[in-house]
XYZ file of C-alpha atoms in Angstrom:
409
model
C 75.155 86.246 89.261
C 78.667 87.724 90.353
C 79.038 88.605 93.693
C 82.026 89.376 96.075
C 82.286 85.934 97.369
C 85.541 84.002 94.955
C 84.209 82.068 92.983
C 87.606 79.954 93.380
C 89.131 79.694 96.466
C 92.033 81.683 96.914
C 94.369 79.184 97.310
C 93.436 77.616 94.518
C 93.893 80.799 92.206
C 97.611 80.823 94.176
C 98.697 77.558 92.800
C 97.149 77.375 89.474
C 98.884 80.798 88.535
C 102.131 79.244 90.182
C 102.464 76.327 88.348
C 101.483 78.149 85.304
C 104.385 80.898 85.695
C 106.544 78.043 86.339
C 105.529 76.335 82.602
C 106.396 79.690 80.927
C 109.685 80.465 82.634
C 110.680 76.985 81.872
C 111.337 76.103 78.801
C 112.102 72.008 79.187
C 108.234 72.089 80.468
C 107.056 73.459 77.468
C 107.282 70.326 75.346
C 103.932 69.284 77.100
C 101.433 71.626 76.729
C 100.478 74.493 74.650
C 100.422 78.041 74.913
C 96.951 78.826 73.702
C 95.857 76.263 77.197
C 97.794 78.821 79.270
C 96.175 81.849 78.050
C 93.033 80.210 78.490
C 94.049 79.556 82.510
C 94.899 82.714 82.997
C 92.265 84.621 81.456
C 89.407 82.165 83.795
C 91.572 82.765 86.976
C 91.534 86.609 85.733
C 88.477 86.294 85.216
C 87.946 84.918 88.443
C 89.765 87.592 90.596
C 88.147 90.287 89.009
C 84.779 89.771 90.060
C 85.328 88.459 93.217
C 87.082 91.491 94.009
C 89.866 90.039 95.762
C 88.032 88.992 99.094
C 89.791 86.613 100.692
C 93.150 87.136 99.365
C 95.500 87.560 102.041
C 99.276 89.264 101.064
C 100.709 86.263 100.942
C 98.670 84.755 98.674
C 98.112 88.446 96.522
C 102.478 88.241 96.744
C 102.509 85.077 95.391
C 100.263 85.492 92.626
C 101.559 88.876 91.684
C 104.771 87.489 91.435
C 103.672 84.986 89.005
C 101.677 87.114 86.627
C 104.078 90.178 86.444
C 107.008 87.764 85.583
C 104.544 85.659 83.069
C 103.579 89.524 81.044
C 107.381 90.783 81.736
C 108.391 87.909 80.136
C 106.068 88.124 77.387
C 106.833 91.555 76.877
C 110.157 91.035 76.582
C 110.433 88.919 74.506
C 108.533 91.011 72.028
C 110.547 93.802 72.646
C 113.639 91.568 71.604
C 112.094 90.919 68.417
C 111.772 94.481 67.540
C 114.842 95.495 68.419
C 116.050 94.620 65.249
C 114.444 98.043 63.956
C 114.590 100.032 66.867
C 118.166 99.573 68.602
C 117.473 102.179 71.548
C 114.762 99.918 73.061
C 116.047 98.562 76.232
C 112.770 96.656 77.559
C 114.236 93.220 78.083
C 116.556 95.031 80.837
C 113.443 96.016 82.588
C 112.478 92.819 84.484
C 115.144 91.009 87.077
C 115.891 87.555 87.354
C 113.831 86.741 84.571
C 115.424 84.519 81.695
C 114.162 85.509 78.551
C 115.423 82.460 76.478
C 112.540 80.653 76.335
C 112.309 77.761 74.565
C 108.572 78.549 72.994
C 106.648 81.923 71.959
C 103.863 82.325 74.494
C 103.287 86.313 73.353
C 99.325 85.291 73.909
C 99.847 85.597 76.991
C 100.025 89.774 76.590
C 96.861 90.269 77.236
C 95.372 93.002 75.643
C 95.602 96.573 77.185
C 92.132 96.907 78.376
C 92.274 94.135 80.697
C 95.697 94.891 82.260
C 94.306 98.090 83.555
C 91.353 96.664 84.809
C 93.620 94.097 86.801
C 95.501 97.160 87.869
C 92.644 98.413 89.442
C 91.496 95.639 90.555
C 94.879 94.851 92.575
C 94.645 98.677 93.642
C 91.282 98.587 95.223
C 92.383 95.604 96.979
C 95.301 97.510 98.743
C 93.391 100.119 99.248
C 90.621 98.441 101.456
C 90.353 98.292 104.880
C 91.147 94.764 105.624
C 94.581 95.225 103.486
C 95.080 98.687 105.176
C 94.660 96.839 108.746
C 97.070 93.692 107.915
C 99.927 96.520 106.771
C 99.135 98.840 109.833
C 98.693 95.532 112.284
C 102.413 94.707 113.371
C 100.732 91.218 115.413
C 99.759 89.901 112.146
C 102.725 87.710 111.537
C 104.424 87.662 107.523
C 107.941 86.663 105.993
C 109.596 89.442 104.264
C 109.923 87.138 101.150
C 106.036 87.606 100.746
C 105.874 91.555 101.209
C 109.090 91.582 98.411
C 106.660 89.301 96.126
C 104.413 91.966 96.471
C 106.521 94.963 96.120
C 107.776 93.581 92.754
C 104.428 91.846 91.714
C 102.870 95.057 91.732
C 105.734 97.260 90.008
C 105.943 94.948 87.163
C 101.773 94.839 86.520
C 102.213 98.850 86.927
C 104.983 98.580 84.336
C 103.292 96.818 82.217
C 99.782 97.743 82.259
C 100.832 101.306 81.571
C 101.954 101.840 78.507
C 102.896 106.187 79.836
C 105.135 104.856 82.180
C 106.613 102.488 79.881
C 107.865 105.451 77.612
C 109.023 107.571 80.909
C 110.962 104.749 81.792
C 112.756 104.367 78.770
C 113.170 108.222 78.632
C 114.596 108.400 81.837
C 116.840 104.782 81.365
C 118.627 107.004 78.000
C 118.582 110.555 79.821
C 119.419 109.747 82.989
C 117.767 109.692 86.418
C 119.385 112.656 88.141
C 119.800 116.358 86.695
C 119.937 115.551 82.752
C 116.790 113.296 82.870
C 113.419 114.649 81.766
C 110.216 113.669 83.219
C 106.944 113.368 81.346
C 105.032 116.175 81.226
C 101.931 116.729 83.552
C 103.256 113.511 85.582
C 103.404 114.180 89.062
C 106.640 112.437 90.433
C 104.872 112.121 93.974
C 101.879 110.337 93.147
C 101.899 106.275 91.983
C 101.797 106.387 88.197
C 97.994 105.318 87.283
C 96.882 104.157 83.803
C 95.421 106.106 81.199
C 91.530 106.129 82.543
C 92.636 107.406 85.707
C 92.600 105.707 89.072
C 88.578 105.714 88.447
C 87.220 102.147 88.080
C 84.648 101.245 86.393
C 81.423 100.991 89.160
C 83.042 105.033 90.509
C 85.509 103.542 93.265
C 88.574 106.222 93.560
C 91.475 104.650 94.149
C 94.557 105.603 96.374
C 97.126 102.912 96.930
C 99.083 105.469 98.097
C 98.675 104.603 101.738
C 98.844 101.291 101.662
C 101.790 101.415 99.678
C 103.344 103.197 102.533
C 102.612 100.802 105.047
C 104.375 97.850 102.704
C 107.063 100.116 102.723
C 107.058 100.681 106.295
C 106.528 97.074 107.149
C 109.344 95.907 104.962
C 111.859 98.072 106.011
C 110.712 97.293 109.848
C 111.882 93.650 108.933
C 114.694 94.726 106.829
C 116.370 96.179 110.028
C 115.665 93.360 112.132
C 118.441 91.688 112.176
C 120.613 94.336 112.857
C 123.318 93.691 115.445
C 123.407 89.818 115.300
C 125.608 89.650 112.095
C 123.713 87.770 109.843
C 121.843 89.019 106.694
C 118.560 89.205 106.379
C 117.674 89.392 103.181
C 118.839 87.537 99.533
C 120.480 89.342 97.286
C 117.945 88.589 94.873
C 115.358 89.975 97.274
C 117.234 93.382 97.724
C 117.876 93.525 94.276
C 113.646 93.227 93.137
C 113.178 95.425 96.542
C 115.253 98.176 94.650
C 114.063 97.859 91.514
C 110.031 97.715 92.802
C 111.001 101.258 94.525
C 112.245 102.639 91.180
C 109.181 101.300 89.114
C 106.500 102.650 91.562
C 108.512 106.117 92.262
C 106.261 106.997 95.135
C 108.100 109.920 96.703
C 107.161 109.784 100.793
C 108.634 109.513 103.803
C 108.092 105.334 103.949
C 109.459 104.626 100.936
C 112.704 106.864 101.701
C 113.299 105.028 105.304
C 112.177 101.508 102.945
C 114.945 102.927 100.393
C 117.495 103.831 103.221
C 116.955 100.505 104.724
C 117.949 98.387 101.589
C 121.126 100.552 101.067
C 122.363 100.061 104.702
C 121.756 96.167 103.822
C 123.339 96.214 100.981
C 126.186 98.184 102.431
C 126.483 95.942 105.567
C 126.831 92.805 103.168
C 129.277 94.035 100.988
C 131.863 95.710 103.730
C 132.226 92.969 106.079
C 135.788 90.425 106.062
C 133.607 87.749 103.729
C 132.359 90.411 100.856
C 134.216 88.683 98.561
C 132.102 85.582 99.827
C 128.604 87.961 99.004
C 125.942 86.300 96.965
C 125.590 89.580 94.553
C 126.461 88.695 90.928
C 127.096 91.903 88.606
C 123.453 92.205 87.371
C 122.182 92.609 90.682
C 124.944 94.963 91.699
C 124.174 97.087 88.271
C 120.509 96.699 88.747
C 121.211 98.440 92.252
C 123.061 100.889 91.242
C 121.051 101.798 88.033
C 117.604 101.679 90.492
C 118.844 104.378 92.957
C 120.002 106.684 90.399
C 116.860 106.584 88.864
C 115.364 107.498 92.409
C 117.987 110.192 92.375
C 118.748 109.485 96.195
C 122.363 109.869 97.564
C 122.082 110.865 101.239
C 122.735 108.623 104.212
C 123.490 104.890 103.756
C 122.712 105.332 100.012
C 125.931 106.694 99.816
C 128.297 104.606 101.822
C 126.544 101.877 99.916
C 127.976 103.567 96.703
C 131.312 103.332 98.608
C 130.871 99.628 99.217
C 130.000 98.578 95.711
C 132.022 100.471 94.228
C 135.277 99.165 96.344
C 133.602 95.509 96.356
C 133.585 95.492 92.620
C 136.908 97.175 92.207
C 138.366 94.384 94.555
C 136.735 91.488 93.202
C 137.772 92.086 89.572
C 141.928 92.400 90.646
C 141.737 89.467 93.177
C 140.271 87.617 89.702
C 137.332 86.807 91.621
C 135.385 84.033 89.972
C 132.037 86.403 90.638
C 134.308 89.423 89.551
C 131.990 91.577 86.753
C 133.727 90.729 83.478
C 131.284 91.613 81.196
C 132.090 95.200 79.343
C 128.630 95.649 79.321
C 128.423 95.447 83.234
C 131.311 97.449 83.630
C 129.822 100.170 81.481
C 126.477 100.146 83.092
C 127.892 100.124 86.083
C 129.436 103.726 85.316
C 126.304 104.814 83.783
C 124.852 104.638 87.203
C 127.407 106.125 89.366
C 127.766 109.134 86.158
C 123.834 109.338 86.848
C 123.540 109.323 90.270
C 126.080 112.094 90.711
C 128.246 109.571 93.464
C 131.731 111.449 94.145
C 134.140 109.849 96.296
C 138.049 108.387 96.785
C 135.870 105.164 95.569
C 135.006 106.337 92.173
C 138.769 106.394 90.485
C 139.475 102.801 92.185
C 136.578 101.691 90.607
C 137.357 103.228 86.846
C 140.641 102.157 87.295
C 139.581 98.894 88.068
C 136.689 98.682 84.943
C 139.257 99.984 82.779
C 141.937 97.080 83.149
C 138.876 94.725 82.852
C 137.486 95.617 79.764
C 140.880 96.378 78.239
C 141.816 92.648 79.171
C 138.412 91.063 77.513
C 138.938 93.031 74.554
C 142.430 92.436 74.006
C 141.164 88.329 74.874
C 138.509 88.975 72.305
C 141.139 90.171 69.373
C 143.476 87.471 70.244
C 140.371 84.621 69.593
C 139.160 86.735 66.393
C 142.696 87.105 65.079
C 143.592 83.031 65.942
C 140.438 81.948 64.322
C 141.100 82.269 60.559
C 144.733 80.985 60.645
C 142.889 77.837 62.217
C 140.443 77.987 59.076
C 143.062 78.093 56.752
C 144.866 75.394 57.953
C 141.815 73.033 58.195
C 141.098 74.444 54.623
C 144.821 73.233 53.421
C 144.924 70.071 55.049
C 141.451 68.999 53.657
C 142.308 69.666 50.108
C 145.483 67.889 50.319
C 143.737 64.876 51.501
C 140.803 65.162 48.696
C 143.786 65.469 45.707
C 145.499 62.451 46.886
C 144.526 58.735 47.290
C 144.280 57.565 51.266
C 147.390 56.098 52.655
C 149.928 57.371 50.232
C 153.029 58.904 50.393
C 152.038 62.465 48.778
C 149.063 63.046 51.360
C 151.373 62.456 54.194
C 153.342 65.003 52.844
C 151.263 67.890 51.852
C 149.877 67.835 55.471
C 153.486 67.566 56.672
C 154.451 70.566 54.410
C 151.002 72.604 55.118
């Protein structure tokens, strides 16, 4: 009955997962609708792309939908993460997933499906970029694509691998409380040069061996081909945002080659060439994509090259930002902290580094004096409110003696 024709057009598998992403990262849509009719969309469309084996799906449309159903399960996950944390402080899951809000109106946790069936969508999505036809649209530099659609895909793909493996769940958070470089431990019997593969293996189920390995090193290739393309003519090339899930996807996967290193170096020197021009104070980076930067190349445990002038750059952007009293300036002591954390676990030394503590240190000394001022202000308001509301309850309206209690109060 199932063959390896879609039984829904690709296209069609594209929007419907789109539109349903968009009802469960929006929580003023969620009035309408339910989640149990969600689940059930998913699961068919699922359904669908696992037997039709992804033929047909071109990257663009795999980016796309990728996109959608890592940040629908990140989400998810999240959020159930957040609930627990209430009995298990050190869990820092939520922190895992960029530019995803996690204050969602509704619970859709249904939509976690169970374990089982994100592997088998792992695999799925790993034979497909394993193939030929994938292997050939990578390799092919005539076959025209927007770098927006390969970063859908880079981070598509890290967050199912997150997510659909529970191993590299706990190595992440291992590594996120140890550090990435020198103190950090990795997992034992995980090879840090292969692509982390679920629990079964990278066996599917009909005997196929997968190795997205290759294939993953032409994305990186081709990414960081259109990452330097705009060099020279002064303009950038990439979001923010973009290098920010680019960064992240690299830490997630932790495929150790030479593509991903020149994909790595590539994003640094972008970074780098955004934040050190006259307008960096103008640059779109807000402080969790600066600390999700920072906090992804540690964990890579790469310094060399334009990894670290880019250290140089954020740490003198931030530095300036937060004495000019930049509107974007990181305020946060939380930012300011992790912030630190990375730089402490990536091992950066430079002329940068005491600017930048300097700098942190006058911020979070101002919000927390700010913060004692608004505690200590707050129950001498109480009181007064208290006084004054008594002295109008023991008197009659109007007369003489409540005027003046609240005179005297």
């Amino acid at each position: 009955m199932w063959s390896n024709r879609p039984l829904l057009p690709a296209r069609v598998c594209e929007v419907a997962m789109k539109k349903t992403a968009a009802w469960v990262l929006d929580p003023a849509s969620q009035s309408q609708g339910s989640p149990e009719t969600a689940q059930q969309i998913v699961e068919l469309l699922l359904h669908n792309m696992r037997y039709s084996q992804l033929a047909g799906f071109t990257l663009e449309c795999m980016g796309s939908i990728l996109w959608s159903v890592g940040s629908m399960w990140g989400s998810s996950a999240a959020r159930s993460n957040q609930r627990s944390r209430s009995t298990n402080d050190s869990d820092t899951t939520p922190e895992r997933f960029p530019h995803i809000d996690m204050e969602l109106g509704s619970d859709c946790s249904c939509l976690q499906l169970p374990s089982d069936q994100q592997r088998v969508m792992l695999q799925v999505v790993q034979k497909w970029l394993a193939s030929s036809e994938t292997m050939e649209w990578l390799a092919n530099k005539s076959y025209t694509t927007r770098l927006s659609d390969l970063v859908s895909l880079l981070w598509g793909y890290a967050a199912l691998l997150l997510v659909a493996t529970p191993d590299m769940q706990q190595s992440q958070r291992q590594q996120q409380v140890e550090g990435a470089v020198g103190r950090s431990k990795r997992q034992p019997g995980l090879d840090p040069c292969k692509v982390f593969a679920p629990d079964t293996g990278s066996t599917t189920a009909d005997g196929f061996r997968v190795d997205a390995r290759p294939s993953l090193d032409h994305l990186a290739r081709r990414t960081a081909d259109l990452l330097t393309a705009s060099y020279g003519t002064g303009e950038p090339v990439a979001a923010a945002a973009e290098l920010t899930d680019l960064a992240w996807a690299l830490s997630v996967i932790d495929q150790r080659s030479a593509a991903t290193a020149q994909l790595a170096e590539a994003i640094a020197h972008e970074v780098y060439r955004q934040l050190s021009n006259r307008y960096s104070l103008q640059a779109p980076f807000t402080a969790g994509d600066i600390v999700k930067i920072v906090q992804s190349y540690a964990q890579m445990g790469l310094t060399d090259g334009s990894i670290a002038r880019m250290y140089d750059a954020v740490g003198s952007h931030v530095a300036k930002r937060i004495r000019a009293g930049h509107v974007g300036a990181m305020t946060r002591p939380a930012d300011c902290a992790a912030l630190l954390q990375g730089f402490a676990d990536a091992g950066h030394v430079s002329v940068v580094v005491p600017e930048l503590l300097t700098a942190c240190a006058m911020q979070i000394s101002q919000e927390v004096a700010a913060f004692n001022e608004a505690s200590e202000a707050a129950p001498a308001t109480t009181a007064a409110a208290v006084i004054t509301s008594a002295a109008v309850c023991s008197n009659p309206p109007h007369s003489g003696a409540t005027a003046a209690a609240v005179t005297s109060s």
